């Protein structure tokens, strides 16, 4: 009898629907000269972990996984309509890590956390975050005291290399989760547009079967810039392609742009784009990271980096050549700047800006499924052409070295470095 009861209980549990996460269904912000109050109406009580982060001044609210059933642009409106004395300039929310969500509150100046808790005294439970002005020294001390210990985020295991060693491409859809990226005038979001394009591109390449392909993220999830590069290294990437769709103040600027990494930006527009993209970690409430000093001054590292950047430029030219066949290129499509996500010294890396959400013409293309399919096909052709030429170059070098009786040497050749044109 006990066994039967236990079996029935197990079957009942197995058939039960998984519990729905707590939802946030409304939000409002109340600001006065000496106080700011952010209130999320929720479907159940939650227990927040709240801490300040400097450079720039922010308040971070970590939560169990939540469904934010809210207009994602509602927090941006606070920035546009704030008064001169307002403490909160904007806020954002979304998925942060497995089982975790996050709210990031941008501040005009240092603030003290007066209250951060669920309040169930009203008919609907409410998450209340209450702040008042503070000073820089107190803010820094509180940030150091409350700083959480960061847990490493496990990256997805790449597929095993098949016999024959097909090249590995890692596609990186920018932003995600609490880091929305750029936004269009009607609520279009960069993080969604680039993920849809990345999925379409992956499908095209996998259908051809010439490459192995991994996405750094395959859902609406936040991923730090360094983590994206780590995923590429873990996968054994032969090429890293980061996908973005930004905004600019100049609404007349349009068309796709291809970026490679450089110490000095090729122009002021490239510098602005790199600065915005490099802010992604801080937009999600992470601390600013300094450059890794261990990757400086090593001769082997420097030689590898030079070769890698040469191959990056080769692929950038190939990609631009293929995009010319479908149009929609920026008037200056080849640019460079100090993008953090492109700084892997051992993986050729390129950032493709599909277009600008601030341009009406670009936006109409970026949200078009037909355009996405056509351009994903063109991009796939460019990627396959790049790897084909690298393979041909390696074979030619091997034959020359065999005839000369010398040891094999790797490196970009003038043949491959020539601009590749579609045939």
Short mmCIF file of C-alpha atoms in Angstrom, two decimals:
data_model
loop_
_atom_site.label_atom_id
_atom_site.label_comp_id
_atom_site.label_asym_id
_atom_site.label_seq_id
_atom_site.Cartn_x
_atom_site.Cartn_y
_atom_site.Cartn_z
CA UNK A 1 0.00 0.00 0.00
CA UNK A 2 2.80 2.39 0.94
CA UNK A 3 4.57 1.53 -2.33
CA UNK A 4 1.40 2.29 -4.30
CA UNK A 5 0.98 5.63 -2.55
CA UNK A 6 4.59 6.52 -3.18
CA UNK A 7 4.27 5.56 -6.85
CA UNK A 8 1.10 7.64 -7.22
CA UNK A 9 2.85 10.62 -5.61
CA UNK A 10 5.83 10.25 -7.95
CA UNK A 11 3.54 10.07 -10.99
CA UNK A 12 1.66 13.13 -9.78
CA UNK A 13 4.89 15.10 -9.41
CA UNK A 14 6.18 13.96 -12.79
CA UNK A 15 3.00 15.14 -14.48
CA UNK A 16 2.84 18.47 -12.68
CA UNK A 17 3.53 21.67 -14.59
CA UNK A 18 6.79 23.42 -13.63
CA UNK A 19 6.20 26.36 -11.32
CA UNK A 20 5.84 29.69 -13.12
CA UNK A 21 8.41 32.31 -12.14
CA UNK A 22 7.25 35.37 -10.26
CA UNK A 23 6.12 38.09 -12.66
CA UNK A 24 6.55 41.85 -12.50
CA UNK A 25 3.36 43.30 -13.97
CA UNK A 26 3.74 47.05 -13.41
CA UNK A 27 6.39 49.57 -12.37
CA UNK A 28 6.49 53.21 -11.37
CA UNK A 29 9.13 55.63 -10.18
CA UNK A 30 8.55 58.45 -7.70
CA UNK A 31 11.23 61.11 -7.38
CA UNK A 32 11.64 64.15 -5.15
CA UNK A 33 14.67 66.30 -4.45
CA UNK A 34 15.89 64.16 -1.54
CA UNK A 35 14.32 60.78 -2.31
CA UNK A 36 13.72 58.25 -5.12
CA UNK A 37 11.37 55.29 -4.93
CA UNK A 38 11.13 52.54 -7.54
CA UNK A 39 8.15 50.18 -7.15
CA UNK A 40 7.57 46.94 -9.07
CA UNK A 41 4.18 45.27 -8.67
CA UNK A 42 4.74 41.50 -8.59
CA UNK A 43 2.65 38.35 -8.49
CA UNK A 44 4.41 37.09 -5.35
CA UNK A 45 6.96 38.24 -2.82
CA UNK A 46 10.65 38.07 -3.76
CA UNK A 47 13.85 38.42 -1.75
CA UNK A 48 16.24 40.92 -3.37
CA UNK A 49 20.00 41.23 -2.94
CA UNK A 50 20.88 44.89 -3.41
CA UNK A 51 24.28 46.55 -3.72
CA UNK A 52 25.84 49.72 -5.18
CA UNK A 53 28.38 49.70 -8.01
CA UNK A 54 30.56 52.67 -8.96
CA UNK A 55 32.02 53.96 -12.23
CA UNK A 56 29.36 54.93 -13.12
CA UNK A 57 27.07 55.13 -10.09
CA UNK A 58 24.48 52.33 -10.15
CA UNK A 59 22.29 50.29 -7.79
CA UNK A 60 22.00 46.61 -8.66
CA UNK A 61 19.06 44.47 -7.52
CA UNK A 62 19.56 40.72 -7.92
CA UNK A 63 16.46 38.51 -7.82
CA UNK A 64 15.36 34.93 -8.39
CA UNK A 65 14.25 34.33 -11.96
CA UNK A 66 11.42 36.72 -12.83
CA UNK A 67 9.20 37.31 -15.84
CA UNK A 68 9.11 41.06 -16.53
CA UNK A 69 5.74 41.56 -18.24
CA UNK A 70 6.53 45.21 -18.83
CA UNK A 71 7.36 47.52 -21.71
CA UNK A 72 11.17 47.14 -21.86
CA UNK A 73 11.48 50.83 -22.77
CA UNK A 74 9.74 52.06 -19.64
CA UNK A 75 13.02 52.55 -17.79
CA UNK A 76 14.57 54.56 -20.60
CA UNK A 77 11.74 57.10 -20.42
CA UNK A 78 12.95 58.15 -16.97
CA UNK A 79 16.22 59.32 -18.51
CA UNK A 80 14.50 61.51 -21.09
CA UNK A 81 11.98 63.07 -18.71
CA UNK A 82 14.02 63.44 -15.54
CA UNK A 83 14.25 66.69 -13.68
CA UNK A 84 17.48 68.43 -12.77
CA UNK A 85 17.31 67.16 -9.17
CA UNK A 86 16.27 63.57 -9.97
CA UNK A 87 18.45 60.90 -8.39
CA UNK A 88 17.54 58.08 -10.82
CA UNK A 89 18.29 58.73 -14.50
CA UNK A 90 17.12 55.39 -15.93
CA UNK A 91 16.69 51.72 -15.08
CA UNK A 92 16.54 48.38 -16.89
CA UNK A 93 15.67 44.80 -16.05
CA UNK A 94 15.88 41.28 -17.45
CA UNK A 95 17.50 37.87 -17.31
CA UNK A 96 21.04 37.87 -15.92
CA UNK A 97 22.16 34.27 -15.30
CA UNK A 98 20.53 30.82 -15.01
CA UNK A 99 17.77 31.14 -12.41
CA UNK A 100 18.56 34.82 -11.80
CA UNK A 101 17.16 38.16 -12.93
CA UNK A 102 18.52 41.65 -12.37
CA UNK A 103 17.41 45.27 -12.15
CA UNK A 104 20.06 47.95 -12.77
CA UNK A 105 19.32 51.51 -11.64
CA UNK A 106 21.44 54.32 -13.11
CA UNK A 107 22.10 57.24 -10.78
CA UNK A 108 22.82 60.91 -11.41
CA UNK A 109 24.99 60.98 -8.26
CA UNK A 110 25.87 58.75 -5.28
CA UNK A 111 22.91 57.33 -3.35
CA UNK A 112 22.23 55.38 -0.18
CA UNK A 113 19.91 52.36 -0.13
CA UNK A 114 17.21 53.10 2.43
CA UNK A 115 14.94 50.17 1.67
CA UNK A 116 14.88 47.19 -0.67
CA UNK A 117 12.23 44.59 0.10
CA UNK A 118 8.93 43.02 -0.87
CA UNK A 119 5.95 44.75 0.68
CA UNK A 120 2.83 42.55 0.87
CA UNK A 121 0.65 44.98 2.83
CA UNK A 122 -1.14 46.12 -0.32
CA UNK A 123 -3.46 43.95 -2.43
CA UNK A 124 -0.66 43.23 -4.90
CA UNK A 125 2.84 42.38 -3.59
CA UNK A 126 5.34 45.10 -4.37
CA UNK A 127 9.12 45.19 -4.62
CA UNK A 128 10.17 48.58 -3.25
CA UNK A 129 13.63 50.13 -3.69
CA UNK A 130 14.01 53.43 -1.88
CA UNK A 131 17.10 55.66 -2.21
CA UNK A 132 18.38 58.99 -0.91
CA UNK A 133 21.41 61.11 -1.92
CA UNK A 134 24.79 60.19 -0.44
CA UNK A 135 28.42 61.20 -1.01
CA UNK A 136 31.16 59.59 -3.08
CA UNK A 137 33.20 58.30 -0.12
CA UNK A 138 30.20 56.68 1.58
CA UNK A 139 29.06 55.17 -1.72
CA UNK A 140 32.50 53.66 -2.40
CA UNK A 141 32.70 52.20 1.12
CA UNK A 142 29.23 50.66 0.83
CA UNK A 143 30.05 49.26 -2.63
CA UNK A 144 33.16 47.56 -1.23
CA UNK A 145 31.26 46.21 1.77
CA UNK A 146 28.32 44.81 -0.18
CA UNK A 147 30.19 43.58 -3.28
CA UNK A 148 28.94 40.05 -4.09
CA UNK A 149 31.24 37.18 -4.94
CA UNK A 150 30.78 36.54 -8.66
CA UNK A 151 29.93 32.97 -9.55
CA UNK A 152 31.41 31.73 -12.84
CA UNK A 153 28.87 31.19 -15.61
CA UNK A 154 29.25 27.80 -17.27
CA UNK A 155 29.44 28.00 -21.04
CA UNK A 156 27.77 25.46 -23.26
CA UNK A 157 30.04 22.64 -24.34
CA UNK A 158 30.88 22.87 -28.06
CA UNK A 159 30.03 19.92 -30.29
CA UNK A 160 32.88 17.41 -30.70
CA UNK A 161 35.04 17.86 -33.77
CA UNK A 162 33.99 15.39 -36.49
CA UNK A 163 36.51 13.36 -38.50
CA UNK A 164 38.14 15.60 -41.09
CA UNK A 165 38.34 18.60 -38.79
CA UNK A 166 35.73 21.02 -40.15
CA UNK A 167 36.49 24.66 -39.25
CA UNK A 168 34.72 26.07 -36.18
CA UNK A 169 32.81 29.36 -36.41
CA UNK A 170 31.53 31.08 -33.26
CA UNK A 171 28.71 33.58 -33.89
CA UNK A 172 28.17 36.11 -31.12
CA UNK A 173 24.73 37.80 -31.00
CA UNK A 174 25.47 40.96 -29.03
CA UNK A 175 23.82 41.98 -25.75
CA UNK A 176 21.00 39.92 -24.18
CA UNK A 177 18.99 39.68 -20.99
CA UNK A 178 19.25 42.75 -18.81
CA UNK A 179 21.60 44.28 -21.42
CA UNK A 180 19.10 45.29 -24.11
CA UNK A 181 21.57 47.12 -26.34
CA UNK A 182 20.20 49.73 -28.72
CA UNK A 183 16.48 50.42 -29.12
CA UNK A 184 14.40 51.56 -32.07
CA UNK A 185 11.68 54.22 -32.01
CA UNK A 186 8.86 51.66 -31.71
CA UNK A 187 10.41 49.37 -29.10
CA UNK A 188 12.61 47.33 -31.45
CA UNK A 189 15.53 45.84 -29.53
CA UNK A 190 19.04 45.18 -30.75
CA UNK A 191 19.40 42.05 -28.61
CA UNK A 192 16.39 40.43 -30.36
CA UNK A 193 17.27 41.49 -33.92
CA UNK A 194 20.85 40.19 -33.73
CA UNK A 195 19.81 36.89 -32.13
CA UNK A 196 17.30 36.25 -34.92
CA UNK A 197 19.96 37.00 -37.52
CA UNK A 198 22.54 34.78 -35.79
CA UNK A 199 20.09 31.87 -35.71
CA UNK A 200 19.30 32.33 -39.42
CA UNK A 201 23.01 32.44 -40.28
CA UNK A 202 23.74 29.33 -38.22
CA UNK A 203 20.93 27.44 -39.97
CA UNK A 204 22.29 28.37 -43.42
CA UNK A 205 25.81 27.24 -42.57
CA UNK A 206 24.71 24.01 -40.92
CA UNK A 207 22.54 23.17 -43.93
CA UNK A 208 25.64 23.36 -46.15
CA UNK A 209 27.55 21.18 -43.67
CA UNK A 210 30.97 22.69 -44.36
CA UNK A 211 31.50 24.20 -40.91
CA UNK A 212 30.77 23.59 -37.25
CA UNK A 213 28.88 26.52 -35.74
CA UNK A 214 28.30 27.61 -32.13
CA UNK A 215 26.33 30.61 -30.84
CA UNK A 216 27.63 32.34 -27.73
CA UNK A 217 23.99 32.68 -26.67
CA UNK A 218 20.89 31.03 -28.10
CA UNK A 219 18.35 32.77 -25.88
CA UNK A 220 17.61 36.12 -24.29
CA UNK A 221 20.37 35.82 -21.69
CA UNK A 222 23.07 38.20 -20.52
CA UNK A 223 26.67 37.27 -21.28
CA UNK A 224 29.74 39.29 -20.27
CA UNK A 225 32.17 40.37 -22.98
CA UNK A 226 35.04 38.28 -21.61
CA UNK A 227 32.73 35.27 -21.37
CA UNK A 228 31.92 35.55 -25.08
CA UNK A 229 35.61 35.33 -25.91
CA UNK A 230 36.04 32.45 -23.47
CA UNK A 231 33.25 30.51 -25.21
CA UNK A 232 35.06 31.01 -28.53
CA UNK A 233 38.34 29.72 -27.09
CA UNK A 234 36.65 26.78 -25.41
CA UNK A 235 34.99 25.86 -28.70
CA UNK A 236 38.33 26.02 -30.54
CA UNK A 237 37.06 28.80 -32.82
CA UNK A 238 38.79 29.41 -36.14
CA UNK A 239 36.73 32.57 -36.63
CA UNK A 240 34.63 34.76 -34.30
CA UNK A 241 31.82 36.91 -35.72
CA UNK A 242 30.00 39.34 -33.41
CA UNK A 243 26.63 40.65 -34.64
CA UNK A 244 25.24 44.07 -33.68
CA UNK A 245 22.74 46.75 -34.76
CA UNK A 246 23.40 50.04 -33.02
CA UNK A 247 22.01 53.58 -33.01
CA UNK A 248 23.61 56.92 -33.78
CA UNK A 249 22.55 60.49 -33.14
CA UNK A 250 22.82 61.15 -36.91
CA UNK A 251 19.67 59.50 -38.27
CA UNK A 252 20.90 59.90 -41.85
CA UNK A 253 23.72 57.38 -41.29
CA UNK A 254 22.76 53.96 -42.61
CA UNK A 255 24.12 50.71 -43.96
CA UNK A 256 26.15 47.78 -42.72
CA UNK A 257 29.65 48.29 -41.33
CA UNK A 258 32.39 45.73 -40.67
CA UNK A 259 34.77 46.38 -37.78
CA UNK A 260 38.12 44.89 -36.83
CA UNK A 261 40.04 45.60 -33.64
CA UNK A 262 42.68 48.31 -33.39
CA UNK A 263 44.36 50.29 -30.65
CA UNK A 264 43.31 53.58 -32.22
CA UNK A 265 39.87 53.99 -33.78
CA UNK A 266 39.76 54.57 -37.53
CA UNK A 267 37.38 57.54 -37.05
CA UNK A 268 35.20 59.25 -34.46
CA UNK A 269 32.10 57.25 -35.38
CA UNK A 270 33.95 53.96 -34.86
CA UNK A 271 35.21 55.23 -31.51
CA UNK A 272 31.65 56.07 -30.40
CA UNK A 273 30.33 52.65 -31.41
CA UNK A 274 33.17 50.84 -29.62
CA UNK A 275 32.61 52.89 -26.47
CA UNK A 276 28.91 51.98 -26.45
CA UNK A 277 29.55 48.28 -27.08
CA UNK A 278 32.30 48.12 -24.45
CA UNK A 279 29.80 49.54 -21.94
CA UNK A 280 27.69 46.35 -22.16
CA UNK A 281 29.09 44.78 -18.98
CA UNK A 282 28.53 47.93 -16.95
CA UNK A 283 25.01 48.22 -18.38
CA UNK A 284 24.34 44.87 -16.70
CA UNK A 285 25.75 46.10 -13.37
CA UNK A 286 29.25 44.61 -13.61
CA UNK A 287 32.44 46.36 -12.53
CA UNK A 288 34.80 47.86 -15.08
CA UNK A 289 37.70 45.51 -15.85
CA UNK A 290 41.24 46.65 -16.50
CA UNK A 291 43.33 45.37 -19.39
CA UNK A 292 45.10 42.04 -18.84
CA UNK A 293 48.74 42.97 -18.31
CA UNK A 294 49.79 39.33 -18.78
CA UNK A 295 49.10 39.67 -22.52
CA UNK A 296 51.65 42.42 -23.06
CA UNK A 297 55.31 42.24 -23.98
CA UNK A 298 55.52 38.58 -24.97
CA UNK A 299 57.14 38.07 -28.40
CA UNK A 300 55.19 34.94 -29.28
CA UNK A 301 51.96 36.63 -28.22
CA UNK A 302 52.76 39.65 -30.38
CA UNK A 303 53.53 37.53 -33.46
CA UNK A 304 50.34 35.52 -33.01
CA UNK A 305 48.29 38.69 -32.54
CA UNK A 306 49.70 40.20 -35.74
CA UNK A 307 48.84 37.10 -37.75
CA UNK A 308 45.37 36.93 -36.18
CA UNK A 309 44.64 40.57 -36.99
CA UNK A 310 45.83 40.05 -40.56
CA UNK A 311 43.34 37.22 -40.98
CA UNK A 312 40.64 39.37 -39.36
CA UNK A 313 41.22 42.03 -42.02
CA UNK A 314 41.12 39.37 -44.75
CA UNK A 315 37.73 38.17 -43.58
CA UNK A 316 36.45 41.74 -43.16
CA UNK A 317 37.30 42.50 -46.80
CA UNK A 318 35.68 39.26 -47.95
CA UNK A 319 32.51 40.02 -45.98
CA UNK A 320 32.28 43.55 -47.41
CA UNK A 321 32.80 42.22 -50.94
CA UNK A 322 29.89 39.82 -50.59
CA UNK A 323 27.63 42.39 -48.93
CA UNK A 324 28.19 44.67 -51.94
CA UNK A 325 26.14 42.19 -53.97
CA UNK A 326 23.05 42.81 -51.82
CA UNK A 327 23.72 46.51 -51.19
CA UNK A 328 22.96 48.30 -47.94
CA UNK A 329 26.60 49.02 -47.04
CA UNK A 330 27.66 52.09 -45.10
CA UNK A 331 29.49 54.73 -47.15
CA UNK A 332 32.61 53.78 -45.17
CA UNK A 333 32.01 50.07 -44.49
CA UNK A 334 35.51 49.11 -43.29
CA UNK A 335 36.37 50.53 -39.86
CA UNK A 336 38.31 49.61 -36.72
CA UNK A 337 38.31 50.43 -33.01
CA UNK A 338 39.16 48.95 -29.63
CA UNK A 339 36.24 46.54 -29.21
CA UNK A 340 36.75 44.36 -26.12
CA UNK A 341 34.91 41.44 -27.70
CA UNK A 342 37.36 41.38 -30.64
CA UNK A 343 40.57 41.35 -28.59
CA UNK A 344 41.29 37.59 -28.59
CA UNK A 345 44.92 37.54 -29.73
CA UNK A 346 44.62 34.03 -31.19
CA UNK A 347 41.21 34.05 -32.96
CA UNK A 348 40.45 36.12 -36.09
CA UNK A 349 37.53 38.30 -34.97
CA UNK A 350 35.18 40.69 -36.76
CA UNK A 351 32.15 42.70 -35.67
CA UNK A 352 29.33 43.06 -38.20
CA UNK A 353 27.03 46.04 -37.66
CA UNK A 354 23.95 44.97 -39.64
CA UNK A 355 22.64 48.53 -39.75
CA UNK A 356 21.40 51.27 -37.45
CA UNK A 357 18.11 51.27 -35.59
CA UNK A 358 18.26 55.07 -35.73
CA UNK A 359 17.90 54.95 -39.54
CA UNK A 360 14.34 54.46 -40.81
CA UNK A 361 15.61 52.68 -43.95
CA UNK A 362 17.89 50.36 -42.00
CA UNK A 363 15.19 49.63 -39.43
CA UNK A 364 12.72 48.55 -42.10
CA UNK A 365 15.31 46.05 -43.35
CA UNK A 366 16.41 44.82 -39.92
CA UNK A 367 12.88 43.78 -38.93
CA UNK A 368 12.13 42.14 -42.30
CA UNK A 369 12.30 38.30 -42.26
CA UNK A 370 12.86 38.27 -46.05
CA UNK A 371 15.83 40.65 -45.79
CA UNK A 372 17.24 38.64 -42.89
CA UNK A 373 17.12 35.40 -44.88
CA UNK A 374 18.71 36.94 -47.99
CA UNK A 375 21.52 38.65 -46.10
CA UNK A 376 22.16 35.63 -43.88
CA UNK A 377 22.65 33.59 -47.07
CA UNK A 378 25.12 36.17 -48.42
CA UNK A 379 26.99 36.26 -45.12
CA UNK A 380 27.18 32.46 -45.08
CA UNK A 381 28.69 32.51 -48.57
CA UNK A 382 31.34 35.02 -47.46
CA UNK A 383 32.28 32.88 -44.46
CA UNK A 384 32.59 29.74 -46.56
CA UNK A 385 34.69 31.60 -49.15
CA UNK A 386 37.06 32.80 -46.42
CA UNK A 387 37.61 29.29 -45.09
CA UNK A 388 37.98 27.86 -48.60
CA UNK A 389 40.75 30.35 -49.40
CA UNK A 390 42.50 29.61 -46.13
CA UNK A 391 42.39 25.90 -46.90
CA UNK A 392 43.74 26.49 -50.42
CA UNK A 393 46.50 28.70 -49.04
CA UNK A 394 47.51 26.06 -46.52
CA UNK A 395 47.66 23.41 -49.24
CA UNK A 396 49.78 25.63 -51.50
CA UNK A 397 52.17 26.43 -48.67
CA UNK A 398 52.45 22.75 -47.83
CA UNK A 399 53.31 21.85 -51.42
CA UNK A 400 55.93 24.62 -51.67
CA UNK A 401 57.54 23.61 -48.40
CA UNK A 402 57.55 19.94 -49.40
CA UNK A 403 59.38 20.79 -52.61
CA UNK A 404 61.83 23.03 -50.75
CA UNK A 405 62.30 20.48 -47.95
CA UNK A 406 61.46 23.07 -45.26
CA UNK A 407 59.30 22.76 -42.17
CA UNK A 408 55.66 23.92 -42.50
CA UNK A 409 55.05 27.56 -41.59
CA UNK A 410 51.71 29.24 -41.02
CA UNK A 411 50.81 32.81 -41.82
CA UNK A 412 48.62 34.98 -44.06
CA UNK A 413 49.81 35.16 -47.65
CA UNK A 414 49.48 37.97 -50.17
CA UNK A 415 47.09 35.77 -52.16
CA UNK A 416 44.64 35.39 -49.30
CA UNK A 417 45.08 39.01 -48.22
CA UNK A 418 43.81 40.21 -51.61
CA UNK A 419 40.20 41.37 -51.55
CA UNK A 420 37.99 38.36 -52.23
CA UNK A 421 35.18 38.90 -54.68
CA UNK A 422 32.09 36.71 -55.11
CA UNK A 423 32.11 34.55 -58.21
#
